[in-house]
PDB file of C-alpha atoms in Angstrom:
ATOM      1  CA  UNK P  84       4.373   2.544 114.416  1.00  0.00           C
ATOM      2  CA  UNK P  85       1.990  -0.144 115.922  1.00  0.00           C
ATOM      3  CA  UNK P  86       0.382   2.220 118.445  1.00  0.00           C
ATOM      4  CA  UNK P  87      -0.242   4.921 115.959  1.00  0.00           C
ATOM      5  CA  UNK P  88      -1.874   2.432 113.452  1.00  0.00           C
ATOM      6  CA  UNK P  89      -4.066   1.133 116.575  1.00  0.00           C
ATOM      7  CA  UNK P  90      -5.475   4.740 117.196  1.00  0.00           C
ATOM      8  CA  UNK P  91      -5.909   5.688 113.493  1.00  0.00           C
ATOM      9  CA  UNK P  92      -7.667   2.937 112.482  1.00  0.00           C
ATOM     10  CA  UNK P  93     -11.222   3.269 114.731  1.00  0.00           C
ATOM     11  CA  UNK P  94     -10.896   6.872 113.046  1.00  0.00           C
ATOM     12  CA  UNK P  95     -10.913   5.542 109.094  1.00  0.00           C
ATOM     13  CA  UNK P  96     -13.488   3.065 110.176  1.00  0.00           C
ATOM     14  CA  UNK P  97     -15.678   5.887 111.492  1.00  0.00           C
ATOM     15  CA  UNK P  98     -14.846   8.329 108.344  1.00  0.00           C
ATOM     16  CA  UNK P  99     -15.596   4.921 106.297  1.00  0.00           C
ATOM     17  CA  UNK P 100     -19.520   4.410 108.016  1.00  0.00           C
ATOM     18  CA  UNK P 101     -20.431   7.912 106.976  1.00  0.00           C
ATOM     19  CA  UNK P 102     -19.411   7.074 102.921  1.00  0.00           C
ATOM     20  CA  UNK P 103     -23.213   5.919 101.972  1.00  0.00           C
ATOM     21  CA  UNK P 104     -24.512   9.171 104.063  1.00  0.00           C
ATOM     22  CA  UNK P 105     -21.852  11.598 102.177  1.00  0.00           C
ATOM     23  CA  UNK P 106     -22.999  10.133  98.863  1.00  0.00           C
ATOM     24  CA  UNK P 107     -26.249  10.392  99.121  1.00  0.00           C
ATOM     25  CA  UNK P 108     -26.534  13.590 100.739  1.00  0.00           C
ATOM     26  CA  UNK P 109     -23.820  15.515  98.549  1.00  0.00           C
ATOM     27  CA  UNK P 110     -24.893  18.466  96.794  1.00  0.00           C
ATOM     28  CA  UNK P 111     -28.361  18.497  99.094  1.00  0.00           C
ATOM     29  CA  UNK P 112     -29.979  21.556 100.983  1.00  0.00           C
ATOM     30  CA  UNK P 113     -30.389  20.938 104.409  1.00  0.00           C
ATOM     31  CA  UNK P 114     -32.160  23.341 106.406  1.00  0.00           C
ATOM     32  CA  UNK P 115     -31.362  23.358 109.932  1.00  0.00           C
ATOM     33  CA  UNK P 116     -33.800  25.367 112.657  1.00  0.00           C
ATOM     34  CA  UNK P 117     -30.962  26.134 115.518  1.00  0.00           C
ATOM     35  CA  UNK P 118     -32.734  27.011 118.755  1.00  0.00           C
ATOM     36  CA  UNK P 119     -33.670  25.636 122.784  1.00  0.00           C
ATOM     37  CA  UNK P 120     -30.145  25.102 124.715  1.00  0.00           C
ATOM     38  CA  UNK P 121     -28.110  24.853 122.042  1.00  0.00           C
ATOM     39  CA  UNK P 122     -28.649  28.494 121.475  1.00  0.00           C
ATOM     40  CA  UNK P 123     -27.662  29.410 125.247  1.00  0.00           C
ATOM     41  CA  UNK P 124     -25.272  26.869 125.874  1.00  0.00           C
ATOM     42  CA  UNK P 125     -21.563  27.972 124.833  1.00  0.00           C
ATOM     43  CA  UNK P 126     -19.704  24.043 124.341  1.00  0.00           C
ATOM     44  CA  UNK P 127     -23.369  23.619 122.355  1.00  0.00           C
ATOM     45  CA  UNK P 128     -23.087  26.666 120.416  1.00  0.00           C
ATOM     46  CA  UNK P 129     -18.882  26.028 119.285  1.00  0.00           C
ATOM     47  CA  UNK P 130     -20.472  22.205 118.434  1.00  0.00           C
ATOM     48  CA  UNK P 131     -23.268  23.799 116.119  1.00  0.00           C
ATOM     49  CA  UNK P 132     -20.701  25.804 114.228  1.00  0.00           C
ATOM     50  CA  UNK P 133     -18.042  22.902 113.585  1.00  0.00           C
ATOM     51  CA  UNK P 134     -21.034  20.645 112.702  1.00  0.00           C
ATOM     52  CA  UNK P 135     -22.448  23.060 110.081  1.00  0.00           C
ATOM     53  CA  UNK P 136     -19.397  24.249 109.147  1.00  0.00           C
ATOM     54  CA  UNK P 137     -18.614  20.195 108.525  1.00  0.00           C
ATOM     55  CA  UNK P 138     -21.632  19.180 106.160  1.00  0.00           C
ATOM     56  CA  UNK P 139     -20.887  22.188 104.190  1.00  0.00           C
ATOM     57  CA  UNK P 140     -17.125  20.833 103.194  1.00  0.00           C
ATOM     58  CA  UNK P 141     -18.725  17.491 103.185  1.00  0.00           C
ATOM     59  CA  UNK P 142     -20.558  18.607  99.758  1.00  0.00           C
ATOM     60  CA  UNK P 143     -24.268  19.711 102.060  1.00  0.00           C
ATOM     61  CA  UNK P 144     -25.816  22.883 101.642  1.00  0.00           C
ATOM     62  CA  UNK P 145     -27.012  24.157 104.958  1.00  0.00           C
ATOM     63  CA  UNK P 146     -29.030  26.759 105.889  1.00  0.00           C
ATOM     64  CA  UNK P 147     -29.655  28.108 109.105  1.00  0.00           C
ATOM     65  CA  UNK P 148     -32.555  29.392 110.448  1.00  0.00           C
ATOM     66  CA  UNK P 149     -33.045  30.626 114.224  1.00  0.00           C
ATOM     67  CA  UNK P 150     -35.082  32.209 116.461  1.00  0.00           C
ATOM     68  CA  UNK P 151     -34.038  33.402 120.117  1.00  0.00           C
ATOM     69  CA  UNK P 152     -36.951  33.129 122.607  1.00  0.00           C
ATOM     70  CA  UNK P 153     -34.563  33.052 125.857  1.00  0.00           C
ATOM     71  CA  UNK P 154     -32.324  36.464 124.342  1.00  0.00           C
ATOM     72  CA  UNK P 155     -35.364  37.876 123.921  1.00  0.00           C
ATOM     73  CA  UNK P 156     -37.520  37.615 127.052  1.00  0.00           C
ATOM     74  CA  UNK P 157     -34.107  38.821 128.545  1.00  0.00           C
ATOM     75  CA  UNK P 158     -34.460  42.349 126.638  1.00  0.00           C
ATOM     76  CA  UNK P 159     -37.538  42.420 126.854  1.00  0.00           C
ATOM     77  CA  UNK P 160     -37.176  42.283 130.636  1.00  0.00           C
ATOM     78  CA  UNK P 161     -34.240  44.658 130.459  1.00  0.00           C
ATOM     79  CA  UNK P 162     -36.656  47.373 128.293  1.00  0.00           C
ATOM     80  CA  UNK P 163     -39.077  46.645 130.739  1.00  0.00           C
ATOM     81  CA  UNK P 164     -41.553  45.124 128.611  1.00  0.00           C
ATOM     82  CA  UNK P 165     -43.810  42.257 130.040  1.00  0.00           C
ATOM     83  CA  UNK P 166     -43.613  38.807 127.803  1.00  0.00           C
ATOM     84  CA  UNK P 167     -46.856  37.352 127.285  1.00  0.00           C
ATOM     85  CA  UNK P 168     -47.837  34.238 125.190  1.00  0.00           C
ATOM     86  CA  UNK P 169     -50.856  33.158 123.610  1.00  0.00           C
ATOM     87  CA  UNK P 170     -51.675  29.756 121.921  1.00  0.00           C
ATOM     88  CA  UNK P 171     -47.962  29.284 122.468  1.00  0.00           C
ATOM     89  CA  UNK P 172     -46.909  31.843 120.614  1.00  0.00           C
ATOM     90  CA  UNK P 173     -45.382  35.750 121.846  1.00  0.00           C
ATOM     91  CA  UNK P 174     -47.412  38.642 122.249  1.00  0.00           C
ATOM     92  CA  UNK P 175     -45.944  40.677 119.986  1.00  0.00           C
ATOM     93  CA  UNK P 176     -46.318  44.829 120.542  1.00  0.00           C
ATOM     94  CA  UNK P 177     -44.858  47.395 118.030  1.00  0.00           C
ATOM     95  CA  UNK P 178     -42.319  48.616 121.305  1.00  0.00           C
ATOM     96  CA  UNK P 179     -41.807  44.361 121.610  1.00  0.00           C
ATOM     97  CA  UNK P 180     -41.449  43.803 117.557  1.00  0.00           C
ATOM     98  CA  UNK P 181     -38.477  46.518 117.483  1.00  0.00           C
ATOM     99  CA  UNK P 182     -36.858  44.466 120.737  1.00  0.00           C
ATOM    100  CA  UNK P 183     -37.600  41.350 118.624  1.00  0.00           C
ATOM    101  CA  UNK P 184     -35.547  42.935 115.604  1.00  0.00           C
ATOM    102  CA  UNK P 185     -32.938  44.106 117.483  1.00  0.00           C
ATOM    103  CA  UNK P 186     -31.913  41.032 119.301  1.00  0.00           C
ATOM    104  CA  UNK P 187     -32.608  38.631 116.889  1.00  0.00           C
ATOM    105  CA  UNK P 188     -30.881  40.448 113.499  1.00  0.00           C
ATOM    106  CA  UNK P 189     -28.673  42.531 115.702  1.00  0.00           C
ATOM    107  CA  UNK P 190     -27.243  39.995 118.021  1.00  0.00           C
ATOM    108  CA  UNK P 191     -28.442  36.032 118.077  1.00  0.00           C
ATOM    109  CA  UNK P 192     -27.540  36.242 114.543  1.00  0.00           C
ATOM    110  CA  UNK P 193     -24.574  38.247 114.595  1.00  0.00           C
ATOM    111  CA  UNK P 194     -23.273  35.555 117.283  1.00  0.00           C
ATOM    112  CA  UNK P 195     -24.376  32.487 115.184  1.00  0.00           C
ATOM    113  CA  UNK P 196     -22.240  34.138 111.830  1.00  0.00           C
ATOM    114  CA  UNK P 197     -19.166  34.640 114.433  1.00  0.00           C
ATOM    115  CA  UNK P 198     -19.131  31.327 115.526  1.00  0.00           C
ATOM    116  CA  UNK P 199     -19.251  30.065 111.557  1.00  0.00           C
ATOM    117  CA  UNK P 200     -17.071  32.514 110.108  1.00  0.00           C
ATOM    118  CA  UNK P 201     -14.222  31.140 112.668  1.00  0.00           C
ATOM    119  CA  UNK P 202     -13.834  28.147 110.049  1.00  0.00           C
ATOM    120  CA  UNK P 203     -13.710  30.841 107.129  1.00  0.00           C
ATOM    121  CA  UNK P 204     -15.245  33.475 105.261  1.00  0.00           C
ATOM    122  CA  UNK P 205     -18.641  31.102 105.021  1.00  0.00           C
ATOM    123  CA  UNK P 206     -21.813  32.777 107.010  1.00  0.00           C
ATOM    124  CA  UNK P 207     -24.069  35.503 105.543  1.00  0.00           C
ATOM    125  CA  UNK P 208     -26.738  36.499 107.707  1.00  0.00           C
ATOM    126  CA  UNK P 209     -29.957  37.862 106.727  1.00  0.00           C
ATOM    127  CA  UNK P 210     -33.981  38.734 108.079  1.00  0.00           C
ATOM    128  CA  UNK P 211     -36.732  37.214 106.133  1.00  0.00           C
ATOM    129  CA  UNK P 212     -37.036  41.316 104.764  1.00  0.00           C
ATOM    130  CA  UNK P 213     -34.258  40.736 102.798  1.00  0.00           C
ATOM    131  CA  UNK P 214     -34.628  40.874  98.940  1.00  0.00           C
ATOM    132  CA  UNK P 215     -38.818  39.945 100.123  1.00  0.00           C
ATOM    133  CA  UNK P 216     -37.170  36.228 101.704  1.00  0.00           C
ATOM    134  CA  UNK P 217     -40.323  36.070 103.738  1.00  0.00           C
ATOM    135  CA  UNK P 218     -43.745  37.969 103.563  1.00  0.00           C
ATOM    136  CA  UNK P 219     -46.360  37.635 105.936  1.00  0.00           C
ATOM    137  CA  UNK P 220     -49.762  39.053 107.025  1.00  0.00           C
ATOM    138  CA  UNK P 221     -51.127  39.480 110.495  1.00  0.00           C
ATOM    139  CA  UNK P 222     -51.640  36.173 112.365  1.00  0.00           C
ATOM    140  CA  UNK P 223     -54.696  36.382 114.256  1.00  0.00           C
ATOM    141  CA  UNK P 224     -55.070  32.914 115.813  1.00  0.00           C
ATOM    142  CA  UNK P 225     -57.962  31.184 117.396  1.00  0.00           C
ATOM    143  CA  UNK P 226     -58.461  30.170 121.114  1.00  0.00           C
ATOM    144  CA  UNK P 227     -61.904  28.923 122.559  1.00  0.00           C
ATOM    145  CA  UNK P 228     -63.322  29.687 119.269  1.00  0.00           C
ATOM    146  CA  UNK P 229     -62.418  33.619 119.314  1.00  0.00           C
ATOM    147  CA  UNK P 230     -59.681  34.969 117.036  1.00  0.00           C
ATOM    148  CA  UNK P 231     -57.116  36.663 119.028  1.00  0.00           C
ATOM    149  CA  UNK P 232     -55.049  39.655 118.187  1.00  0.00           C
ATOM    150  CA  UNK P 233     -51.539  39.158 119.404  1.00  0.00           C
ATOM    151  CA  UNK P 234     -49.898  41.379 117.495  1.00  0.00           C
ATOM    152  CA  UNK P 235     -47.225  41.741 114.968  1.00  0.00           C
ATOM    153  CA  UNK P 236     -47.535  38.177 115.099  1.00  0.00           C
ATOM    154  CA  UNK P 237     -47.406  36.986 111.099  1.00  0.00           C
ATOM    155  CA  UNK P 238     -48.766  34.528 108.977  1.00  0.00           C
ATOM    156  CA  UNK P 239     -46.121  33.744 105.819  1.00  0.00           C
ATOM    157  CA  UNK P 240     -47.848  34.438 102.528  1.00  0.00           C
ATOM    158  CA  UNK P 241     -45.150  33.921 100.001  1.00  0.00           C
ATOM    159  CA  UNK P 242     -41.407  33.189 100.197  1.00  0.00           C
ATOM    160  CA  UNK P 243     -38.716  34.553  97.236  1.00  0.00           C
ATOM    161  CA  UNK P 244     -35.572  32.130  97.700  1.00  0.00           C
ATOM    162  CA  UNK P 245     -33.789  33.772  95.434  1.00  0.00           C
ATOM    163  CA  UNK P 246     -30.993  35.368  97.553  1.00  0.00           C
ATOM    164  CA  UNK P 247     -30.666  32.383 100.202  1.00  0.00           C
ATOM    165  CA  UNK P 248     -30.282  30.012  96.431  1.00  0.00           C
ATOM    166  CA  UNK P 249     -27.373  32.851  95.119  1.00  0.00           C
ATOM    167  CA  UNK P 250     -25.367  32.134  98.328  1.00  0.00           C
ATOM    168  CA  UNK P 251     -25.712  28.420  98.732  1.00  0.00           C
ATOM    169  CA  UNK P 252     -24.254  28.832  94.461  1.00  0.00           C
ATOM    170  CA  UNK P 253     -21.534  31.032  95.859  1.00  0.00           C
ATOM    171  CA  UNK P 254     -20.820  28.194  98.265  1.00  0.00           C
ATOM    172  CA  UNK P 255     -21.592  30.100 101.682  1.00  0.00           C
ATOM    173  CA  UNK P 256     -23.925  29.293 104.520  1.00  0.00           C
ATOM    174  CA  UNK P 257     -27.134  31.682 105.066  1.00  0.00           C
ATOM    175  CA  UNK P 258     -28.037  32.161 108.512  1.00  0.00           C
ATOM    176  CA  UNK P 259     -31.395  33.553 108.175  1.00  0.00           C
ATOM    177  CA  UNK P 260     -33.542  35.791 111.249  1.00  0.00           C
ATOM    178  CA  UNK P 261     -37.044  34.476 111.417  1.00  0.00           C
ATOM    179  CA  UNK P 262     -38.732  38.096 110.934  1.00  0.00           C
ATOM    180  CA  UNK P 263     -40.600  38.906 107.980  1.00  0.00           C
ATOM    181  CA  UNK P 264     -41.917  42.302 105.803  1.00  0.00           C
ATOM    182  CA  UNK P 265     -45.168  42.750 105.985  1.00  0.00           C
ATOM    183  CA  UNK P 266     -47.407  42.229 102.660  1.00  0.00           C
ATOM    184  CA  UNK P 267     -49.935  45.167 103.337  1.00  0.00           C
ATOM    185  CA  UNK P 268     -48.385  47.983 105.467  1.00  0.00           C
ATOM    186  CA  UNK P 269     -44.780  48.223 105.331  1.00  0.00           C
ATOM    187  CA  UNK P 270     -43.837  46.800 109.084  1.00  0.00           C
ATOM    188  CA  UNK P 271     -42.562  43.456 110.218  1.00  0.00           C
ATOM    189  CA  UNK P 272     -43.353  40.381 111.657  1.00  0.00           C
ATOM    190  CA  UNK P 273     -41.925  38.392 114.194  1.00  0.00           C
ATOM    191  CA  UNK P 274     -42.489  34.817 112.855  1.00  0.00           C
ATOM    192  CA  UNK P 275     -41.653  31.586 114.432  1.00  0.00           C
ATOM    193  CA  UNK P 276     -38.768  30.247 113.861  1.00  0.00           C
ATOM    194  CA  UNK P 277     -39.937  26.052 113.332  1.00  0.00           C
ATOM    195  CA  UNK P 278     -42.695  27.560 111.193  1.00  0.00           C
ATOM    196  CA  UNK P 279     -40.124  29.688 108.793  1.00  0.00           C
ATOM    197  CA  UNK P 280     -37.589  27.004 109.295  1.00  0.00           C
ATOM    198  CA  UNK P 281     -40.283  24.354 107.651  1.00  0.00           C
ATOM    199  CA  UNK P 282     -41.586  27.010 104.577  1.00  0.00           C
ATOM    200  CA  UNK P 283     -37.855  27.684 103.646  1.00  0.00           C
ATOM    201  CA  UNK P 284     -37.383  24.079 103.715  1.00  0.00           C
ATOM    202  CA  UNK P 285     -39.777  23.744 101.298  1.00  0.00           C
ATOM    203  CA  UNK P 286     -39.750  26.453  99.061  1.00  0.00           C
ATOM    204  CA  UNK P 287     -35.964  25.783  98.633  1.00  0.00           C
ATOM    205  CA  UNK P 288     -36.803  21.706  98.096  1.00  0.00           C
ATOM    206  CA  UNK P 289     -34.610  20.729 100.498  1.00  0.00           C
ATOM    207  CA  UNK P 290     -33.460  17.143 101.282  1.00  0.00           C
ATOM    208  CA  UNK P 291     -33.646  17.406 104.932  1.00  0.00           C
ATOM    209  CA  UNK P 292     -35.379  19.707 107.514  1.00  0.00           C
ATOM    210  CA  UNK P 293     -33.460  19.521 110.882  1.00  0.00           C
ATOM    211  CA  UNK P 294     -35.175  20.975 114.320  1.00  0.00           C
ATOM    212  CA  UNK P 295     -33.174  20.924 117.347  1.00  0.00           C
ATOM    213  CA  UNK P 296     -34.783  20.808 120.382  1.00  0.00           C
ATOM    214  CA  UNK P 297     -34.779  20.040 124.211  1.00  0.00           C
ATOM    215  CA  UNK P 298     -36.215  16.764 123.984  1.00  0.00           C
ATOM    216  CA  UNK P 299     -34.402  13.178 122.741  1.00  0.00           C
ATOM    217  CA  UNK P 300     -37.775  13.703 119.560  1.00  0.00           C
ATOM    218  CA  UNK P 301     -41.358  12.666 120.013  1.00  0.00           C
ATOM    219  CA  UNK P 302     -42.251  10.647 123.016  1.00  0.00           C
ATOM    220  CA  UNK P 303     -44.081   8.122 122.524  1.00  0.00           C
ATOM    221  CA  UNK P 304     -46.962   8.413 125.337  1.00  0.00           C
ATOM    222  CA  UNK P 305     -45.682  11.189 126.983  1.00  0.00           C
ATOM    223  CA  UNK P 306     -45.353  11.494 130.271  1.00  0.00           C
ATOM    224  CA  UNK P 307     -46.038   7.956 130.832  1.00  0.00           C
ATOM    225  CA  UNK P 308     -43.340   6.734 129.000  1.00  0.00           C
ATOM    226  CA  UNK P 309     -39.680   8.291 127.459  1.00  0.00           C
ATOM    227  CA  UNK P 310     -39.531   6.100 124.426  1.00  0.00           C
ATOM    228  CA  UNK P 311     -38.724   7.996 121.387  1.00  0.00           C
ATOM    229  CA  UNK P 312     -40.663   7.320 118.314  1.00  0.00           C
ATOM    230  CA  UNK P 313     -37.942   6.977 116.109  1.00  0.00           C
ATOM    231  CA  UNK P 314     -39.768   7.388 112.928  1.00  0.00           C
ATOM    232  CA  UNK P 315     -43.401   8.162 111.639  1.00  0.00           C
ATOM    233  CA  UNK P 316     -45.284   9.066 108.529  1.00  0.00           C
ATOM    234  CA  UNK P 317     -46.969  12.325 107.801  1.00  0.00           C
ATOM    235  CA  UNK P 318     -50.676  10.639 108.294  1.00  0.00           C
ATOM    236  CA  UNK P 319     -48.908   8.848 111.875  1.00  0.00           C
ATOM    237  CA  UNK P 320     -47.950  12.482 112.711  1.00  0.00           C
ATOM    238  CA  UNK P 321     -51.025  14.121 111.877  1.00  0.00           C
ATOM    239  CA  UNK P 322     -52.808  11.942 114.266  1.00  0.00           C
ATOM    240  CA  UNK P 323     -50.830  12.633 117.255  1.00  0.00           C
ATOM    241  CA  UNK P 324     -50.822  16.560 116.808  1.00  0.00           C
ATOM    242  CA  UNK P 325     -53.959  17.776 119.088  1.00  0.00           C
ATOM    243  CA  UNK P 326     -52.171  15.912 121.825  1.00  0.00           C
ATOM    244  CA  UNK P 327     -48.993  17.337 121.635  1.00  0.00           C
ATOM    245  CA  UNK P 328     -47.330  19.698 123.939  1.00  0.00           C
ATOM    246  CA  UNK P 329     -47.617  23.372 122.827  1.00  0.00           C
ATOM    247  CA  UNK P 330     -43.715  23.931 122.436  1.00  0.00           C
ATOM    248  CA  UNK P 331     -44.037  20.683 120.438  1.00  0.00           C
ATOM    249  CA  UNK P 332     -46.798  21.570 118.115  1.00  0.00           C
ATOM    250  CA  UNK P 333     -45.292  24.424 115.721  1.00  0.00           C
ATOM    251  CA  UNK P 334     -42.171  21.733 115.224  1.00  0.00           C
ATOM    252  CA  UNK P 335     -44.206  18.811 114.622  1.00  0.00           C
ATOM    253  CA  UNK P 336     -46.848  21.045 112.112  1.00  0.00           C
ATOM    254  CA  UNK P 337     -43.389  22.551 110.404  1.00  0.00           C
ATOM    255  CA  UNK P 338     -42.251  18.563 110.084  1.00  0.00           C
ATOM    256  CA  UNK P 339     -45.564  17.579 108.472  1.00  0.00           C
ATOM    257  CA  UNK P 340     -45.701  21.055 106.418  1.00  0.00           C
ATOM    258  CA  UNK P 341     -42.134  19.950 104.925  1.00  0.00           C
ATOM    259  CA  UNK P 342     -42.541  16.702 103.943  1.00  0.00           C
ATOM    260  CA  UNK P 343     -45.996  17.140 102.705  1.00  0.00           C
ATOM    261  CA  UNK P 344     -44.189  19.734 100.645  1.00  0.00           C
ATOM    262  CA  UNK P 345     -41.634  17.794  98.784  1.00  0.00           C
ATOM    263  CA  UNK P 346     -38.881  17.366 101.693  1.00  0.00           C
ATOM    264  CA  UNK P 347     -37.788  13.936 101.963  1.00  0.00           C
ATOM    265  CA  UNK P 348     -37.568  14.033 105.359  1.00  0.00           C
ATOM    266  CA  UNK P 349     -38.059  16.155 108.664  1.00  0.00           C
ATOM    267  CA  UNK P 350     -36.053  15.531 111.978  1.00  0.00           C
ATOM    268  CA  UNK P 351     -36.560  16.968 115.341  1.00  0.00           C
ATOM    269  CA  UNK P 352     -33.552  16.094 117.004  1.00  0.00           C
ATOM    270  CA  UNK P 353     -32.001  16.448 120.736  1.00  0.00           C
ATOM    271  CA  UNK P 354     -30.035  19.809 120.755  1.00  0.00           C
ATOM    272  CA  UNK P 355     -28.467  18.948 123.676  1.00  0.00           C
ATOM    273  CA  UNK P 356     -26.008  16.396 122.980  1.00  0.00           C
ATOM    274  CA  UNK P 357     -23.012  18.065 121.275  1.00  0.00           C
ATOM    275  CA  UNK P 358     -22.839  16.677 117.352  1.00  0.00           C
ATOM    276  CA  UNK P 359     -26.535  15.544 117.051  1.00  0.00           C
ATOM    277  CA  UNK P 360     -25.964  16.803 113.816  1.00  0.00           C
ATOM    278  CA  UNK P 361     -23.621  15.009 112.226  1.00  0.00           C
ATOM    279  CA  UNK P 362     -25.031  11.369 114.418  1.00  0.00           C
ATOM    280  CA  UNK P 363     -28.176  12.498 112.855  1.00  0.00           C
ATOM    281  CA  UNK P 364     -27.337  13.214 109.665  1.00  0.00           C
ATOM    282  CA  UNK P 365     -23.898  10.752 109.071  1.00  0.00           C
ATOM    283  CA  UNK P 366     -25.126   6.983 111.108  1.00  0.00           C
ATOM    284  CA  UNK P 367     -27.309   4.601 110.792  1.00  0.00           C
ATOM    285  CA  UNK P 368     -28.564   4.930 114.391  1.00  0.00           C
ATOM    286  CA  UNK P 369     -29.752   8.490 114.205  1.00  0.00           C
ATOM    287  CA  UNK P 370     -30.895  10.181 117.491  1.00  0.00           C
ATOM    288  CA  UNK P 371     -34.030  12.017 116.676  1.00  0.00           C
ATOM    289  CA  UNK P 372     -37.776  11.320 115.257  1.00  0.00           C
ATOM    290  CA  UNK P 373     -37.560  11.515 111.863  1.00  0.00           C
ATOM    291  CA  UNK P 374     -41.139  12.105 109.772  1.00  0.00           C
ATOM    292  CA  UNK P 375     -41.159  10.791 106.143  1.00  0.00           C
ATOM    293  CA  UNK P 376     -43.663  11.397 103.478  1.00  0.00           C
ATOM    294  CA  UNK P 377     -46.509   9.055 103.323  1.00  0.00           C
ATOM    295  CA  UNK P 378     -45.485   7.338  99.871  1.00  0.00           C
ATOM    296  CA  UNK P 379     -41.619   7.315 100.906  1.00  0.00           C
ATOM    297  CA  UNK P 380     -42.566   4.729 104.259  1.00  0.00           C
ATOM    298  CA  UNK P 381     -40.133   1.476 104.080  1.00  0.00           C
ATOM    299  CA  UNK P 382     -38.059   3.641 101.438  1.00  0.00           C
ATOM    300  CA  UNK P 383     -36.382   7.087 102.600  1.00  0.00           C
ATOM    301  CA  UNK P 384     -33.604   6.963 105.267  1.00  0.00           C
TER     302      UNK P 384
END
């Protein structure tokens, strides 16, 4: 009896450290963009889905939003179809849009609602063209002072929650494709993921936004130094952006787009160490950079 009450305990006491987290947290949305290695990794991927499936029976409401840049250079390779990028974001043909479809509706998220649905009848996956999710226009962005066309690239104009909103109610997780319809001629978009990740976030007035990533958060004075701001406002944030990596700057605008927005806080987060959801989201240490509103500094969590 001794032994067993000597391994159990360190378990309670754990369970017991995450009480003021589960409290205030219960009943929350918290959208979670699931991408980088975690997305390619298979230990990372099983993690993902017991960590989701976790803050949902903890009383959370996730939602999951992804894209799938690795799966799909791959096809687009495979379909011989070169992949090009322009202010860090794809060059996106009508022959690459329907490869873009394909993999990310037809297979990243068919994966990503397999892994959940091994914990129970819980994931419903959808596109941002479902029940008009997302809508976008053409993104035409600027480089060197020229617009650029790169395709069916899009902008989001408006965002209907409705359907994601039924299915949190009916207690299931959406896992939602970052493609949208088009406002003005009845195509699709490919959209990036952090940036639909961030407008869900806050269209759906969610507690948290979560980006995981293949970096411990924001560095500090990168590459100088590998200290991890731990936390920043939105003016802090807004600050560093035009030095940021390109990879980093669509996460860090979605951060300050969500909290600016009515999110009470934004998190990019390390997606490779297994659980960096539930050390994010359930201790005090937390493992990420957290942004907080301007007003909330000293106050959120």
């Amino acid at each position: 009896m001794s032994t067993r009450k000597h391994t159990a305990l360190p378990k309670a006491q754990i369970l017991i450290e995450a009480l003021p987290w589960l409290t205030r947290h219960n009943g929350k949305i918290v959208v979670i963009k699931f991408g980088g290695n975690a997305m390619v990794d298979e230990d990372l991927k099983a993690a993902f889905a017991q960590d989701v499936v976790f803050l949902r029976h903890a009383g959370l409401k996730p939602v999951v939003v992804h894209g799938g840049g690795p799966q799909i250079s791959a096809a687009l390779d495979k379909h011989g179809i070169v992949s090009e990028f322009k202010a860090g974001l794809r060059v996106t043909t009508e022959d690459a849009m329907d490869v873009v479809r394909m993999v990310l509706a037809g297979q990243v998220q068919r994966e990503l609602v397999g892994l959940l649905n091994q914990h129970g009848p819980l994931a419903v996956g959808l596109t941002g063209e479902d029940a008009h999710t997302i809508t976008a226009t053409r993104h035409t962005p600027e480089i060197d002072g020229e617009l650029v066309d790169i395709g069916r690239v899009g902008e989001i104009t408006a965002l209907d929650t409705g359907a994601i909103e039924a299915l949190l109610a009916d207690g299931r997780i959406p896992v939602v494709s970052s493609i949208a319809r088009s406002q003005d001629d009845g195509h699709v978009y490919n959209i990036n993921a952090d940036t639909a990740a961030a407008a869900l976030a806050a269209a759906l007035g969610a507690e948290t936004l979560m980006v995981l990533t293949d970096v411990e958060g924001l560095y500090e004075d990168w590459p100088n130094s590998d200290e991890v701001i731990s936390r920043l406002t939105a003016a802090q944030l807004e600050k560093l952006l035009p030095d940021l990596s390109s990879g980093m700057v669509p996460k860090m605008e979605g951060c300050l787009h969500a909290v600016r927005n009515g999110v009470t806080t934004a998190r990019v987060i390390d997606g490779r160490v297994q659980h960096s959801i539930l050390l994010e989201i359930f201790t005090d240490e937390g493992i990420g950079t957290m942004v907080v509103p301007d007003e909330l500094e000293g106050d959120a969590q």
